[in-house]
Coordinates of C-alpha atoms and ligand atoms in Angstrom, one line a residue:
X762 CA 100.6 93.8 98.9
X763 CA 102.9 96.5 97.7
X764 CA 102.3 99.8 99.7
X765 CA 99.2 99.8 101.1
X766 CA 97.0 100.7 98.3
X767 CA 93.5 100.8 98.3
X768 CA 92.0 98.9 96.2
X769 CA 89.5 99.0 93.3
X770 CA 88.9 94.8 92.6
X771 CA 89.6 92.0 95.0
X772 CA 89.8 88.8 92.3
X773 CA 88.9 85.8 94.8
X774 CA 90.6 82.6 93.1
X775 CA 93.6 82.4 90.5
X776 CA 92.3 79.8 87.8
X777 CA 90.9 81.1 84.0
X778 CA 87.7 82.9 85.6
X779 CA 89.6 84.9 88.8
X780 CA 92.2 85.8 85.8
X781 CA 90.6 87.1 83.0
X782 CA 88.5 89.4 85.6
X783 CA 91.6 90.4 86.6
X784 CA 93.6 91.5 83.6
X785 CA 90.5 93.0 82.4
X786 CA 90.1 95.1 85.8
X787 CA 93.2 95.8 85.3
X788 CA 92.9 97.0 81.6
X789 CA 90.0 99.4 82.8
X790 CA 92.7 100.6 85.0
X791 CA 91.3 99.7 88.5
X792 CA 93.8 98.8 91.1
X793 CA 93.5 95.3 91.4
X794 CA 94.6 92.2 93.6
X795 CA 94.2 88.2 93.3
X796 CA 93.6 86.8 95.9
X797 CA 94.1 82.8 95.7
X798 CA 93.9 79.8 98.5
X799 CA 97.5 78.7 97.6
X800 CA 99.5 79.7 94.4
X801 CA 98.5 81.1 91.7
X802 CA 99.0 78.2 89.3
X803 CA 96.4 75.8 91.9
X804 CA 93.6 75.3 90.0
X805 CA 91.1 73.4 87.9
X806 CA 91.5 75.5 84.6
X807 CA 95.0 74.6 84.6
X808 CA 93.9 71.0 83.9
X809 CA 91.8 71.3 81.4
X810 CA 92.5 69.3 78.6
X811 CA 89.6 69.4 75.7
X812 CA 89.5 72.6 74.6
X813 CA 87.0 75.4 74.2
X814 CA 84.1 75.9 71.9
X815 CA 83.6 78.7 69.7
X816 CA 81.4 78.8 66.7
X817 CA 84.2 79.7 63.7
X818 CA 83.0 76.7 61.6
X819 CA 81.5 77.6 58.1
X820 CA 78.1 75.8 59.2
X821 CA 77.9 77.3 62.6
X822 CA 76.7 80.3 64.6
X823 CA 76.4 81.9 68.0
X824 CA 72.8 80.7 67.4
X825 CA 73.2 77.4 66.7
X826 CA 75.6 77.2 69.5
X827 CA 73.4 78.5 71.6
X828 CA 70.7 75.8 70.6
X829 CA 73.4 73.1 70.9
X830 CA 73.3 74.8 75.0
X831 CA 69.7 74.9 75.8
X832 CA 68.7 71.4 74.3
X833 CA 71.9 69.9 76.1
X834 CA 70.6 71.9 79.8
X835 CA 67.2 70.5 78.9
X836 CA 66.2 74.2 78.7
X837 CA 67.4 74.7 82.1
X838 CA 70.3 77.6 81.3
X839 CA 69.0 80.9 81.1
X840 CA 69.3 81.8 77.9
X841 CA 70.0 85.9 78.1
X842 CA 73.6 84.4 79.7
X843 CA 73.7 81.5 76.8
X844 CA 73.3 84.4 74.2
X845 CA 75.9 86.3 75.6
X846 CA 78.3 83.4 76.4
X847 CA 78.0 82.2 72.7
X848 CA 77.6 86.0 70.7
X849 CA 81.1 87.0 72.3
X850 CA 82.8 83.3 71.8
X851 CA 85.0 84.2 69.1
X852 CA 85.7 87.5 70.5
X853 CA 87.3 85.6 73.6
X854 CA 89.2 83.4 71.3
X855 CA 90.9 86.7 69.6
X856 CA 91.5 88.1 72.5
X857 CA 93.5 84.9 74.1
X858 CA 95.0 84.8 71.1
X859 CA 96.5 88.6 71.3
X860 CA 97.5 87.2 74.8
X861 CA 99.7 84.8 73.1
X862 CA 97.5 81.2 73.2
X863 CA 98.4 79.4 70.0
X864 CA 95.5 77.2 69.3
X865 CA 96.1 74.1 66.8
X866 CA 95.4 75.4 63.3
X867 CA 94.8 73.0 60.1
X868 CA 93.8 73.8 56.4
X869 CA 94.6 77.4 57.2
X870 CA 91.7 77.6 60.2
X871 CA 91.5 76.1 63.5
X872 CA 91.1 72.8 64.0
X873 CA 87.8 71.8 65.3
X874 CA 86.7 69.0 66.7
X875 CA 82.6 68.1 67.4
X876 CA 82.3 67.7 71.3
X877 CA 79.3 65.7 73.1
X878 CA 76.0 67.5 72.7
X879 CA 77.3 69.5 69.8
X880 CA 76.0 69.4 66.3
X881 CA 78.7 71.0 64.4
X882 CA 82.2 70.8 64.9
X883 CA 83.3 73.5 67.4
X884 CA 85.8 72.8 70.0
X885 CA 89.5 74.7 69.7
X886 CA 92.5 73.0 71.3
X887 CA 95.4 73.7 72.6
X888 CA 96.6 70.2 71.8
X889 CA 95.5 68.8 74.7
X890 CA 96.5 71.0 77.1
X891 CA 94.2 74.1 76.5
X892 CA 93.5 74.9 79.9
X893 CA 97.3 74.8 80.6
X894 CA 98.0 77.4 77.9
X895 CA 94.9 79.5 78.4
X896 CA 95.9 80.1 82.1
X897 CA 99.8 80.5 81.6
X898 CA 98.9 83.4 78.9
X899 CA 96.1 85.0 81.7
X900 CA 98.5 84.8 84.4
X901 CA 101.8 86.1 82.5
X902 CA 99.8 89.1 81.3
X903 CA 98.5 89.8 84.6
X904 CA 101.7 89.6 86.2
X905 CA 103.5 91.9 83.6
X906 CA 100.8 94.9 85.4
X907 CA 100.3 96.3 87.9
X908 CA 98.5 94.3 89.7
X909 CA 99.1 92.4 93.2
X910 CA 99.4 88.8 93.9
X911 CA 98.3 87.5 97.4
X912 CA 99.1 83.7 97.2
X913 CA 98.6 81.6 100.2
X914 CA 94.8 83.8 101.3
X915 CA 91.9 81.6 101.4
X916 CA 89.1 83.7 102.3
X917 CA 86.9 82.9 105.1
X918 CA 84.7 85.8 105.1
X919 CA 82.8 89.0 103.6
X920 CA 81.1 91.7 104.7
X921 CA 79.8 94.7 103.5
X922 CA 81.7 98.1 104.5
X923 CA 81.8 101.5 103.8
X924 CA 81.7 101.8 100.3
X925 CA 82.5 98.6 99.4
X926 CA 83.5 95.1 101.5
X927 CA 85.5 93.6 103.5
X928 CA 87.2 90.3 103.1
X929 CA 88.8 88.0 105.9
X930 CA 91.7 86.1 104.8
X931 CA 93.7 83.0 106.6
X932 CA 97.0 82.9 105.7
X933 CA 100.2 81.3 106.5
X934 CA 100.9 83.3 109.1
X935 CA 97.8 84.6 110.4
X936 CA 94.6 86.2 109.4
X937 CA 94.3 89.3 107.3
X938 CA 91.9 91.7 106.4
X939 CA 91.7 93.4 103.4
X940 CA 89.0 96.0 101.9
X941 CA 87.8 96.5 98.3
X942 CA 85.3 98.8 96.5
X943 CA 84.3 95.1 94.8
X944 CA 84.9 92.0 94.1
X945 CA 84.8 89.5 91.8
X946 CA 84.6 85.6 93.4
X947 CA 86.2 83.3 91.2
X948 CA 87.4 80.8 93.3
X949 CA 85.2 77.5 90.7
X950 CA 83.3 74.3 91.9
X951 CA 83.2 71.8 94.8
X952 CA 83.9 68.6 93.4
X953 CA 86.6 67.6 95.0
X954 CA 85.1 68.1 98.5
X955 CA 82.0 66.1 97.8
X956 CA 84.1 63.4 96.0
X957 CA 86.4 63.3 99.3
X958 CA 83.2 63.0 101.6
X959 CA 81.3 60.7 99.6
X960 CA 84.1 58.4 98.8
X961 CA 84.8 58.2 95.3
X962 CA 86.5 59.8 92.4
X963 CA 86.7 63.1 91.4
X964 CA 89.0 65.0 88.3
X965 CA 89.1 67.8 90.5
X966 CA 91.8 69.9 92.0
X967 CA 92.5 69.4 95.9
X968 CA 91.2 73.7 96.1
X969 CA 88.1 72.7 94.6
X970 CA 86.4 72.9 98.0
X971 CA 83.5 75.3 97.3
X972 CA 83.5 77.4 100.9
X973 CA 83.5 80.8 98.6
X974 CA 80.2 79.8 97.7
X975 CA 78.7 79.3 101.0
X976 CA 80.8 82.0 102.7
X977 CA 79.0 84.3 99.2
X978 CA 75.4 82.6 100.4
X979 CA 76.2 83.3 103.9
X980 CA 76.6 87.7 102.9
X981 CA 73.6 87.0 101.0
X982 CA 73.7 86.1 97.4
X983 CA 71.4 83.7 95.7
X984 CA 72.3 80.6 94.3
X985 CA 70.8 78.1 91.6
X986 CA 71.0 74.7 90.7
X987 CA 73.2 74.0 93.6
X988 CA 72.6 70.3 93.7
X989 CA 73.1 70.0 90.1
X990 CA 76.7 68.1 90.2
X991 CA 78.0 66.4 86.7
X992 CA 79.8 63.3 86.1
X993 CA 82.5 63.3 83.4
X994 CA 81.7 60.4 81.5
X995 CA 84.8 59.0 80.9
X996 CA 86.9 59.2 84.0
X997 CA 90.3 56.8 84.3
X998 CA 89.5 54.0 85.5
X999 CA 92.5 52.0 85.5
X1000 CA 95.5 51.7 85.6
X1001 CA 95.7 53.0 89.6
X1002 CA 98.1 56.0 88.1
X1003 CA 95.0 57.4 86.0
X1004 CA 91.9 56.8 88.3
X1005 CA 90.4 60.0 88.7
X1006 CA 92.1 61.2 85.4
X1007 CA 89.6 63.1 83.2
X1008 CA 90.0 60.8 79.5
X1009 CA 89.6 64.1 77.3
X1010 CA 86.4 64.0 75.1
X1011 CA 88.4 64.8 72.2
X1012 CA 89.2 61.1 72.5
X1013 CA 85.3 60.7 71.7
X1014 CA 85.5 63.5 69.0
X1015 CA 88.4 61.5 67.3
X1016 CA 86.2 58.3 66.8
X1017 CA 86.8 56.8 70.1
X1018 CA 83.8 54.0 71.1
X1019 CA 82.2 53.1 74.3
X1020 CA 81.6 49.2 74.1
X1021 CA 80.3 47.2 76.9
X1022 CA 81.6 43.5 78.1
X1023 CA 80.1 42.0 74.5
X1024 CA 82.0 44.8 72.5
X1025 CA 78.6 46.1 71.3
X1026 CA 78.5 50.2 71.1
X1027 CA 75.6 51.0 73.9
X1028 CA 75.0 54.5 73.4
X1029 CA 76.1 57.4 71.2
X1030 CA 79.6 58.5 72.1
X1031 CA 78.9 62.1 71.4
X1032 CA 76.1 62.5 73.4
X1033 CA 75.2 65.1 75.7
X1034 CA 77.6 64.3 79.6
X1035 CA 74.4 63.1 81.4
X1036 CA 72.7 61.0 79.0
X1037 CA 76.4 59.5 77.8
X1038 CA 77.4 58.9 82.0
X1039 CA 73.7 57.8 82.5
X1040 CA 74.4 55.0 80.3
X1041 CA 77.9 53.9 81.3
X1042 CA 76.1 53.2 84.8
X1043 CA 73.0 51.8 83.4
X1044 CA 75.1 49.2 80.8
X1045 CA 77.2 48.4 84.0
X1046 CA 73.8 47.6 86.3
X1047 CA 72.7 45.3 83.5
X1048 CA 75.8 43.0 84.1
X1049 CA 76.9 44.1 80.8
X1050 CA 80.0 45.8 82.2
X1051 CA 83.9 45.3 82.4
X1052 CA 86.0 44.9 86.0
X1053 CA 89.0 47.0 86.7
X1054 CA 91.9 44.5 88.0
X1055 CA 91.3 46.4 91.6
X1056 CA 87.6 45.1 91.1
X1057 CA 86.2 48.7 90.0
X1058 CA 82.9 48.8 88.1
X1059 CA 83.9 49.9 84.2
X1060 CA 83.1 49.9 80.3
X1061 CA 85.6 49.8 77.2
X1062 CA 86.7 53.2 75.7
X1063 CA 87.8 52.1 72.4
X1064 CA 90.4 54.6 71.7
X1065 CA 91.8 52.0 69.1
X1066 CA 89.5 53.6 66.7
X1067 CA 91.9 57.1 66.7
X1068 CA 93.5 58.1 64.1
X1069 CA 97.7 58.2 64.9
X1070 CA 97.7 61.7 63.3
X1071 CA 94.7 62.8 65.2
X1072 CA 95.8 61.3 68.3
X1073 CA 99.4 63.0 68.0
X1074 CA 98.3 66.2 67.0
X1075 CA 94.8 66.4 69.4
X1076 CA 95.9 64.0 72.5
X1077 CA 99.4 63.8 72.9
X1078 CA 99.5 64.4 76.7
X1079 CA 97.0 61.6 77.1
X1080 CA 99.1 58.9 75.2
X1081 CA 102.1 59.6 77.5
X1082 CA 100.1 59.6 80.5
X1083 CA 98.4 56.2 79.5
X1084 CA 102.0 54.9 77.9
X1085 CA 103.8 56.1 80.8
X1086 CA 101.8 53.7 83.1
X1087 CA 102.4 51.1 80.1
X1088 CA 99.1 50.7 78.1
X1089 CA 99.1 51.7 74.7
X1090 CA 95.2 53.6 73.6
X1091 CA 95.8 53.3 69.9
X1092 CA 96.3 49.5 70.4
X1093 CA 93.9 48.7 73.3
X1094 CA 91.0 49.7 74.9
X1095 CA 91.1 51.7 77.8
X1096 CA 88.6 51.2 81.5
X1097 CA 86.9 54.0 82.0
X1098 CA 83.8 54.8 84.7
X1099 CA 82.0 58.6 84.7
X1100 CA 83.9 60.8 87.5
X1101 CA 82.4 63.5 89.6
X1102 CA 83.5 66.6 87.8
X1103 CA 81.7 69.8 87.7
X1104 CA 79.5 72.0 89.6
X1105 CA 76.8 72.8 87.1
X1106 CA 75.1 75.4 89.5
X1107 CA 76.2 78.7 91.5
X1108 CA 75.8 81.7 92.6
X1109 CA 72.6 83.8 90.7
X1110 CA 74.5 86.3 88.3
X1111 CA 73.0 89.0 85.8
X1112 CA 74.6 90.1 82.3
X1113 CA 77.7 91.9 84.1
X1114 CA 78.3 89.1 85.8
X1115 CA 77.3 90.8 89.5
X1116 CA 75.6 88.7 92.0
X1117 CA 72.2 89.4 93.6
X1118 CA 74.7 91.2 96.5
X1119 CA 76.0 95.0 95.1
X1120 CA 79.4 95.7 93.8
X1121 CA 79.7 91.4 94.1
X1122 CA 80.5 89.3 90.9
X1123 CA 80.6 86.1 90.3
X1124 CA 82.3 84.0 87.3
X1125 CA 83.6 80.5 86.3
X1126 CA 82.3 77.6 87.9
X1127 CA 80.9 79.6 91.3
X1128 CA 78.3 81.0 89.0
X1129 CA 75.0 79.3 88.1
X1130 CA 73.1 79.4 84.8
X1131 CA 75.3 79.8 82.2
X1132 CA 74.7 75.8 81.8
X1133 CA 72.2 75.4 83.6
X1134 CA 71.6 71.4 85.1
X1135 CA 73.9 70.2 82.6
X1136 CA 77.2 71.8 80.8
X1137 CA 78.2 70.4 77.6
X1138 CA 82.2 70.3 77.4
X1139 CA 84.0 72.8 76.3
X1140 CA 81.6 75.6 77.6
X1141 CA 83.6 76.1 81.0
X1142 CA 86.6 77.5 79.9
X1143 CA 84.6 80.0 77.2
X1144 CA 82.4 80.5 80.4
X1145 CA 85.7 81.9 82.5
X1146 CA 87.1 83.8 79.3
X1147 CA 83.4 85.4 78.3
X1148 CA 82.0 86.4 82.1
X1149 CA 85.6 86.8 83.6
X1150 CA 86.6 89.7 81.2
X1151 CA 82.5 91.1 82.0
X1152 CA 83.1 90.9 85.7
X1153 CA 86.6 92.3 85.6
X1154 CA 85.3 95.2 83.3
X1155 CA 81.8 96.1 84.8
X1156 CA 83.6 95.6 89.0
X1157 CA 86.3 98.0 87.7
X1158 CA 83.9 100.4 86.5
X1159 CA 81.0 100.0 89.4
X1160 CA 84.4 101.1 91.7
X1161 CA 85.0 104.1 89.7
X1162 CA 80.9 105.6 90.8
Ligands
LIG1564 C1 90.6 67.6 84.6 C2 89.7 68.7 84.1 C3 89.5 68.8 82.7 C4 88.6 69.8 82.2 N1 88.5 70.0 80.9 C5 87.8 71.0 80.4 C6 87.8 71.3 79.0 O1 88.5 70.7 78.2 N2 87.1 72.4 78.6 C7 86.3 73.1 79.4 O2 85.6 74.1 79.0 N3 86.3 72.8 80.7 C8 87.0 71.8 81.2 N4 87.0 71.6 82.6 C9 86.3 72.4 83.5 C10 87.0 73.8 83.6 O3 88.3 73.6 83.5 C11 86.7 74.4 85.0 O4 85.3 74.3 85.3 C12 87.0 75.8 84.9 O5 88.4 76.0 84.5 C13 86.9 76.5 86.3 O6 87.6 77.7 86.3 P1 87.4 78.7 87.5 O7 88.4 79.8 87.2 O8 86.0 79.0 87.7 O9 87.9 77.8 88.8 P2 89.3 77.1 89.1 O10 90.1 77.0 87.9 O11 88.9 75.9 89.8 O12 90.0 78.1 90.0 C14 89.5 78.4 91.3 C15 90.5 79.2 92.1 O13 90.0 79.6 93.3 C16 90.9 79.3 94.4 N5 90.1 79.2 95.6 C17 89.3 78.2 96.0 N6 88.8 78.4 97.2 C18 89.4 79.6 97.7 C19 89.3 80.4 98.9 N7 88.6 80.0 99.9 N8 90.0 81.5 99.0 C20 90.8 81.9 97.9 N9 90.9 81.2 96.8 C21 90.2 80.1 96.6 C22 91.6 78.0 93.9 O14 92.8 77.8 94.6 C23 91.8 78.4 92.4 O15 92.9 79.2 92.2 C24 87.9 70.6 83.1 C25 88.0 70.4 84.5 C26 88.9 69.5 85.0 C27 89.1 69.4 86.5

């Protein structure tokens, strides 16, 4: 760090979540560090594709959005977070867009596209690399403060202090301590780990590990809906180059068709991720599914049925990914399989985004009940943006008393 400050906010984790509560710790004018297991750029966010929903459509409301939430949870969120998470959705959208994201405009407004679960169109894109430029903007305007950097600390343990807490750090060349009137943990979901140890295929990042949550549970904190783990329906399947790739929904959005080995449409494509993943399985236990050439179980994603102009406009870093490893969407269909993908639970947060531990937020994926068993797309990144910039602001000002 430079000096050998004290500090206000330690930010645990570098991806949308960790960096919005940072820049807006920082804006509040807390002293501030981020904290992250490698660099700063290793994370999920980053690879986020989609895009993220906010209700600017003529037809649409916070309210309706925040129907579209509960019915898709089964009623499991908790809707006092759902209200907030959809009242302040265009607010976070204004305020990435003072930061510099450009989302893809048409007719003079956004372009929006209707995501699974959804029923109105919704979902803002960066192209399709939303995450990509939602975290680049974050990260540039947090760098252009005052606030430190401290790549290459994955934290290993917390305790509560004097006035504050303590946090244990491994890094490259050692262990480090460091203490901090709060914090805000950041540091997203778990999927890759369980994909690892369980054998199959996950969209995650390699830091999506999930000790921050247990080494959280271990100081205390509650959690929720821990076991609640979702399948992206429409993971790569094949060719070997995109197994594991996450095929954006968008495609779905942009009149992309799931067909089974008969070519017959089995469910509806835009519906909510379980009930859409539950039926990719179920088509492909009834015999009624495609092999991969590596023998992997599959369906068809009939991304024929996109438009060029969409497709160019809405999913141009998919078509060079899929061209690249020489298959053409818009003139064949595609294998796909659902994909572990997202840790629907977390850590137990209130309105500020502060744990059930004292002068401890949570945001981003770590955190539970935003979503509750089961997020529709498009929510996580306007999860990060809404709660990081709450738990940034209210850590930054629980310091100050
Ligand atoms: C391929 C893909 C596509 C997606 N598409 C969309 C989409 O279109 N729309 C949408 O809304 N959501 C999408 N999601 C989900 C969404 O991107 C993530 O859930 C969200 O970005 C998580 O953000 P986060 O900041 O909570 O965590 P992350 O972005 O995962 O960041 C976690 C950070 O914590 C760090 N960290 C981890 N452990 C430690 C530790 N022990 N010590 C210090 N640091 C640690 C990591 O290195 C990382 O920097 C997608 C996810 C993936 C993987």
């Amino acid at each position: 760090m430079r000096g050998s400050r004290q500090l206000d906010v330690l930010v645990i984790g570098s991806g949308a979540a960790g960096l919005a509560a940072a820049v807006s710790a920082s804006s509040a004018g807390a002293r501030v560090a981020i904290a992250t297991k490698t660099t700063l750029q290793a994370c999920n966010s980053a690879k986020a594709q989609g895009g993220i929903q906010a209700s600017f459509g003529e037809d649409d409301s916070p309210e309706i959005h925040a129907e579209d939430v509960m019915r898709s949870s089964h009623e499991t969120a908790d809707p006092k977070l759902v209200e907030i998470l959809t009242s302040e959705a265009r607010s976070a959208i204004h305020w990435l867009e003072e930061l510099g994201v450009e989302f893809t405009r048409s007719n003079g407004g956004f372009r929006l596209a209707r995501c699974g679960g959804a029923t109105r169109q919704r979902l803002l894109q960066v192209g399709d690399r939303t995450g990509h430029a939602i975290t680049k903007a974050l990260r540039e305007t947090y760098e252009a403060g005052s606030g430190d950097e401290l790549s290459h600390h994955k934290l290993l343990e917390l305790e509560s202090s004097d006035g504050g807490w303590s946090a244990a750090f491994l890094t490259r060349t050692g262990t480090a301590e460091i203490a901090a009137r709060t914090v805000a943990l950041a540091a997203g979901g778990r999927c890759f780990a369980v994909a690892e140890t369980q054998g199959e295929l996950s969209t995650n990042h390699p830091n999506a590990t999930g000790e921050v949550t247990r080494i959280a549970m271990n100081a205390g904190a509650e959690v929720r809906d821990l076991d609640a783990l979702q399948y992206h329906p429409n993971g790569g399947a094949w060719p070997s180059t995109m197994q594991g790739y996450s095929i954006p929904e968008t495609t779905r959005a942009y009149g992309a068709v799931l067909r089974n080995a008969d070519g017959e449409e089995f469910t509806d494509s835009l519906g909510p991720r379980d009930a859409v993943s539950a039926a990719i399985v179920a088509e492909v236990e009834k015999g009624k599914g495609v092999v991969t050439p590596d023998g992997r179980p599959a369906v068809w994603l009939d991304t024929t049925k996109i438009a060029p102009e969409d497709a160019a406009i809405s999913l141009p870093y998919m078509l060079r990914r899929y061209r690249g490893s020489g298959i053409d969407p818009l003139a064949e269909p595609i294998y796909t399989y659902p994909v572990l993908h997202y840790q629907n639970g977390g850590l137990v947060i209130d309105k500020h985004a502060e744990t059930t531990l004292e002068g401890v937020f949570a945001c981003g994926e770590i955190a539970g009940g935003t979503h509750g068993r089961n997020r529709m797309m498009g929510n996580s990144l306007l999860e990060c943006v809404v709660f990081g910039r709450r738990a940034g602001r209210a850590a930054a000002e629980r310091a100050r008393t």
